[in-house]
Coordinates of C-alpha atoms in Angstrom, one line a residue:
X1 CA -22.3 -20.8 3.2
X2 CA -23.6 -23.8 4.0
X3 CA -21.6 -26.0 6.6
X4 CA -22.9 -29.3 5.4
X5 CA -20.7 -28.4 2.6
X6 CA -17.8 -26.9 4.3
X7 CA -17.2 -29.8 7.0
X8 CA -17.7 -32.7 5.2
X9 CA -15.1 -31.3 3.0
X10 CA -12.5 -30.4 5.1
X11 CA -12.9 -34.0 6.7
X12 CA -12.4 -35.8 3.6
X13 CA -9.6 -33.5 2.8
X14 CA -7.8 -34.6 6.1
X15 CA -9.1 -38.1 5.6
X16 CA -7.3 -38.5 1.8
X17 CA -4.0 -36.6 2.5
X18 CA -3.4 -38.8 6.1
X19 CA -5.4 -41.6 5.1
X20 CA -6.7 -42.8 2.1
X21 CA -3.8 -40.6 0.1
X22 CA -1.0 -42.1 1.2
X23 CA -2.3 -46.1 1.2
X24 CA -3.5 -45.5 -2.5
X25 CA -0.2 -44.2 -3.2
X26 CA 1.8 -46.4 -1.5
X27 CA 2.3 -49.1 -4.5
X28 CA 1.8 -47.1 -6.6
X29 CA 4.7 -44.8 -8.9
X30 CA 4.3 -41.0 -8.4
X31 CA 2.3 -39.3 -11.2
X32 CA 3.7 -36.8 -13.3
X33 CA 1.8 -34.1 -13.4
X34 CA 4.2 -31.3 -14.0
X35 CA 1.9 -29.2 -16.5
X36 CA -0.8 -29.9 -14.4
X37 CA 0.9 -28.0 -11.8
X38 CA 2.3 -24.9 -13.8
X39 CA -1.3 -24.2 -15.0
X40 CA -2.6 -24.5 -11.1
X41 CA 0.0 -22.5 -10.0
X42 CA -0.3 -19.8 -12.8
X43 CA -4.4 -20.1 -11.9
X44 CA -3.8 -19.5 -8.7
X45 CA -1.6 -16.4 -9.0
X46 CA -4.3 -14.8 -11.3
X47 CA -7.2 -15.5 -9.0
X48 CA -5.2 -14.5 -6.2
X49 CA -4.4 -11.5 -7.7
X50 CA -8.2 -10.8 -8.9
X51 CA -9.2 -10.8 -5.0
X52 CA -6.9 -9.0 -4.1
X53 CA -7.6 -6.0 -6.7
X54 CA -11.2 -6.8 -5.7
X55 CA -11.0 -6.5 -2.1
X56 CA -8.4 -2.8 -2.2
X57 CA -11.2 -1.3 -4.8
X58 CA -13.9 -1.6 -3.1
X59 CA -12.0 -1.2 0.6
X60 CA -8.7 1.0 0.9
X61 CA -8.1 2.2 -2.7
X62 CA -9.6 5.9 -3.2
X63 CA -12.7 4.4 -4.8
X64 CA -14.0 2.5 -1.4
X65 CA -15.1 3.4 1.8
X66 CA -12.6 2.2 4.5
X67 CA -11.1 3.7 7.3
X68 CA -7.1 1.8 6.8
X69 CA -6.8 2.3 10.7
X70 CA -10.7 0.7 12.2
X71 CA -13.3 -0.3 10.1
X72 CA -16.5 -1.6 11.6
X73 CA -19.5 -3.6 10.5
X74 CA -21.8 -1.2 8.9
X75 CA -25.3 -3.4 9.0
X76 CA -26.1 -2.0 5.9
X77 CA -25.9 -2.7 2.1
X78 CA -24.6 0.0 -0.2
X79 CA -22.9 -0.3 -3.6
X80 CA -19.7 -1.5 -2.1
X81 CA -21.0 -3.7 -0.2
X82 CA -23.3 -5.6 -2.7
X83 CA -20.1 -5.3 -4.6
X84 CA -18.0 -7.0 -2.1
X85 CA -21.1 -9.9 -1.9
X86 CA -21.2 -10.0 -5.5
X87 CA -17.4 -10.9 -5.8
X88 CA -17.2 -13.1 -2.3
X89 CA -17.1 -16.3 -4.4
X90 CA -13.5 -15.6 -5.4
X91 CA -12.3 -15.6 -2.1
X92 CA -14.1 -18.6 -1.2
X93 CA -13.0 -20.4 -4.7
X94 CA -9.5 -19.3 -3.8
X95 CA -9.4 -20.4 -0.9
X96 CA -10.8 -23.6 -1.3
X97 CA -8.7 -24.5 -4.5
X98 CA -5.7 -24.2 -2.1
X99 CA -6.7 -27.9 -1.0
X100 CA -5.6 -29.2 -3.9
X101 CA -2.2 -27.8 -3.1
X102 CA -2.0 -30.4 -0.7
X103 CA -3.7 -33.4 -3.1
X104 CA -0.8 -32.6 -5.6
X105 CA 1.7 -33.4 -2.9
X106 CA -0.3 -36.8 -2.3
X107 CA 0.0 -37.7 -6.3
X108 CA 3.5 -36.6 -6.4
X109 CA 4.4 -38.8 -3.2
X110 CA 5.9 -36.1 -1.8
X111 CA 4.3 -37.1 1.8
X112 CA 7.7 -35.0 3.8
X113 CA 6.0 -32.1 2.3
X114 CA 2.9 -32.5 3.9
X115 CA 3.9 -30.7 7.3
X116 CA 1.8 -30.1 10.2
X117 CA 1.9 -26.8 9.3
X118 CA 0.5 -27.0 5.7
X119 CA -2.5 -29.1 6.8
X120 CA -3.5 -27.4 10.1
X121 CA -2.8 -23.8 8.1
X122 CA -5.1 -25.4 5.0
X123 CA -7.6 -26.4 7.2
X124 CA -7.8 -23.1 9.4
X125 CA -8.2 -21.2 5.9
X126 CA -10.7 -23.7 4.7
X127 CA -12.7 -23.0 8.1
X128 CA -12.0 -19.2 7.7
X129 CA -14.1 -19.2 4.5
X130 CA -17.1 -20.3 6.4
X131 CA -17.0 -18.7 9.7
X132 CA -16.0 -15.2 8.5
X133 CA -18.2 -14.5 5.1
X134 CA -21.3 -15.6 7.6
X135 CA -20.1 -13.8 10.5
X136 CA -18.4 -10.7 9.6
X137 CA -18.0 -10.5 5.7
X138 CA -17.1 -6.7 6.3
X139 CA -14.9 -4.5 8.2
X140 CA -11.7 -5.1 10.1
X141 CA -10.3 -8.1 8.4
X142 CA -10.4 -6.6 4.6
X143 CA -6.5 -5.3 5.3
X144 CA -5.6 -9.0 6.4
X145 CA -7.4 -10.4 3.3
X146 CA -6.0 -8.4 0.9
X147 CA -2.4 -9.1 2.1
X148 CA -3.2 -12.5 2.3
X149 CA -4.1 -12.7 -1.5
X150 CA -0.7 -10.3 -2.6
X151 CA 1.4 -13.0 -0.4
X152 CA -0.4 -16.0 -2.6
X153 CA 0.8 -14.4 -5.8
X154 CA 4.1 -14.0 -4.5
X155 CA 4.3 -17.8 -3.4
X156 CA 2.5 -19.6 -6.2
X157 CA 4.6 -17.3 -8.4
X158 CA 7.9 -19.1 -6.4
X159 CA 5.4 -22.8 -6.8
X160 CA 5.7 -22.0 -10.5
X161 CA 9.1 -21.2 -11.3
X162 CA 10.2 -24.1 -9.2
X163 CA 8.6 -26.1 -11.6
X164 CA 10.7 -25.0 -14.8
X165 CA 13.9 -26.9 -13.5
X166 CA 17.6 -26.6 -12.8
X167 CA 17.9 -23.8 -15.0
X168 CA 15.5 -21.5 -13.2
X169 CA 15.9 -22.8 -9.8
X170 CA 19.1 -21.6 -9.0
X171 CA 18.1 -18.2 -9.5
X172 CA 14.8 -18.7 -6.4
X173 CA 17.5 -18.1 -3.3
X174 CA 15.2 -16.0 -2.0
X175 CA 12.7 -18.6 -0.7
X176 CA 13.7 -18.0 2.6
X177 CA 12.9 -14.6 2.5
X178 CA 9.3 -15.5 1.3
X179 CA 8.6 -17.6 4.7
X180 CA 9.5 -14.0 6.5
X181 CA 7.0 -13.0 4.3
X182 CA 4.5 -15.1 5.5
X183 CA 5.7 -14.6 9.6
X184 CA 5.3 -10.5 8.7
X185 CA 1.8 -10.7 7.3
X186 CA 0.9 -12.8 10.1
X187 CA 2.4 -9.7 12.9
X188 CA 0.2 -7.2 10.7
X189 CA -2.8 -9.4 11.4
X190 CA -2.4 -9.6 14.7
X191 CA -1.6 -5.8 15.5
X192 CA -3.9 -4.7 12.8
X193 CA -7.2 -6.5 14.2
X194 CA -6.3 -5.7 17.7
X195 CA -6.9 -1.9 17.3
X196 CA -11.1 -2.5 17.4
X197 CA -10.0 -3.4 21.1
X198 CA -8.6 -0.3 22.3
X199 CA -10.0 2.0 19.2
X200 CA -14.8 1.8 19.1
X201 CA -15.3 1.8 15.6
X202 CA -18.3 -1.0 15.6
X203 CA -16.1 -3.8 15.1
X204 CA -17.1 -7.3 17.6
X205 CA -14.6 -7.5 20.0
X206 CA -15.2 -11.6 20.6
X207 CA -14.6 -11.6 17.0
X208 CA -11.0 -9.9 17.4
X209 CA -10.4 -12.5 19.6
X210 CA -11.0 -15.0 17.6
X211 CA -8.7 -13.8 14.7
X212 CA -5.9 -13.3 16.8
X213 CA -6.0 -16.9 18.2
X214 CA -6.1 -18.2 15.0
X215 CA -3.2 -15.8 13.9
X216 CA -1.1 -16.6 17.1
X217 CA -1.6 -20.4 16.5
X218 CA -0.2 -20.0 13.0
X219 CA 2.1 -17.6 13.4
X220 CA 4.0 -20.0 16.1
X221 CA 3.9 -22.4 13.5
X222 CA 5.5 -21.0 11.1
X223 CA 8.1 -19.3 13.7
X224 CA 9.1 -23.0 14.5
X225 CA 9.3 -24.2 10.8
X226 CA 11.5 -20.9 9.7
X227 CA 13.7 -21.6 13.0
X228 CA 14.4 -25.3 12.1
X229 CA 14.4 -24.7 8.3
X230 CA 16.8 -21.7 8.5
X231 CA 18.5 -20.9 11.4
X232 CA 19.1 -24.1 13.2
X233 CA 20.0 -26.2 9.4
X234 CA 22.5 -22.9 8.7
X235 CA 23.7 -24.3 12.6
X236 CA 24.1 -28.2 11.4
X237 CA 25.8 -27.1 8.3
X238 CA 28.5 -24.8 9.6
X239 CA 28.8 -27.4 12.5
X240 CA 29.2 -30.3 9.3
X241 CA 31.6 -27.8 8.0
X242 CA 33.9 -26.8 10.7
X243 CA 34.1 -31.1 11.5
X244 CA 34.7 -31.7 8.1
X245 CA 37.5 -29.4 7.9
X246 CA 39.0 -30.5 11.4
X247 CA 38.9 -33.7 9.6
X248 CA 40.6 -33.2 6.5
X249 CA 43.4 -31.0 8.5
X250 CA 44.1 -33.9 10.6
X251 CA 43.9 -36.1 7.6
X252 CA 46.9 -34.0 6.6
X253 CA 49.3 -34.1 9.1
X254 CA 52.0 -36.8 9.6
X255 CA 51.9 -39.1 12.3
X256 CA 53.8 -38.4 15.3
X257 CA 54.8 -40.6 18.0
X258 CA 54.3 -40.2 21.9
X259 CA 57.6 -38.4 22.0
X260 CA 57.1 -36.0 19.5
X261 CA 54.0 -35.0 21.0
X262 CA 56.2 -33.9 23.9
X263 CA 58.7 -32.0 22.0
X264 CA 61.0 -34.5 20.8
X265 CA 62.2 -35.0 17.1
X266 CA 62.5 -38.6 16.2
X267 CA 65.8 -39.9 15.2

């Protein structure tokens, strides 16, 4: 893949959803592009869903090659592999069309959306798609990819019915639980590409190393977002609560003077 392509891309992306975005929006009235978004999010969890049937066929599923516990890079080209080369441009289409993810939010004017963590994760996958198909496009990292793409369908499945309205929304209480998700496939990463280290099956050790910085970076993110989402917000509201109540009780109660205070009944 060409990085002339790759970085110029990803610079413009940061470049229109910090820069140019936001000041083209800013007079501007958000667009409504509610279909437009059903039919991205339904493309995305078919394509996602494509790689990752792709990926187990040829990899983990009985009719590829891999070893689920260390795979190395073979050097040479069989039938899978060509396979795997063959079908590489989903994974990079994929992943790239997640950008627009981000572009939506810019149209929509829905700028508190646009988190640290979405455009530092974005860009780290948009990266991905160039270092790792030129630099290992086999081996270790097929178990990661293929979760990766079964997580996608799960969350543009949750993008999409978010978009039908009230009436579907209150059923999606479980979008918490697809953040733990996310933090989960993250710990497999990290414990599944570290085995090469302490297990020779022909897998590039500086390579483990830099998957699992990458992982740990984004992991950590999305520990912090889940903690100030969920478990600090379910903190503030109980807190709200509890003062709201204290509030109405003492709302409640009749006045009493200095001397009832001390025990005394007023005459």
């Amino acid at each position: 893949m060409n990085p002339m392509f790759v970085f110029p891309l990803i610079a413009f992306y940061l470049y229109f959803v910090k820069v140019l975005g936001p000041r083209w929006m800013k007079n501007r009235e958000p667009f409504e592009i509610t279909n437009l978004i059903r039919f991205y999010n339904l493309a995305m969890v078919v394509l996602n869903a494509k790689f990752c049937y792709i990926v187990l066929k040829e990899t983990y599923l009985p009719s590829g090659r891999y070893s689920l516990w260390c795979q190395g890079i073979t050097g040479y080209m069989d039938e899978h592999l060509e396979e795997e080369y063959r079908n590489g441009w989903w994974y990079i289409a994929v992943r790239y069309a997640d950008l627009l993810d981000t572009v939506f939010f810019v149209l929509r004017k829905k700028f508190n959306q646009i988190t640290h963590l979405h455009v530092i994760h974005h860009t780290i996958v948009a990266v991905n798609c160039w270092f790792w198909v030129l630099y290992a496009p086999e081996g270790q990292p097929a178990l990661g990819l293929s979760i990766n793409a079964f997580v996608h369908v799960v969350m543009y499945m949750y993008y999409f019915l978010a978009t039908l309205g009230p009436s579907v929304q209150k059923y999606l209480w479980w979008k918490k639980y697809l953040t733990t998700l996310q933090i989960v496939q993250f710990v497999i990463f990290l414990v599944h590409m570290s085995i090469p280290l302490f297990v020779d099956c022909g897998f590039p050790r500086h390579l483990i190393h830099v998957a699992n910085a990458q992982t740990v970076l984004v992991l950590s993110l999305f520990v912090n977002f889940y903690i100030k989402s969920y478990t600090r917000e379910k903190e503030n509201t109980a807190m709200r609560r509890a003062q709201a109540a204290a509030k109405h009780d003492g709302a409640s109660r009749p006045e009493t003077s200095k001397d009832s205070a001390n025990g005394k009944k007023l005459n």
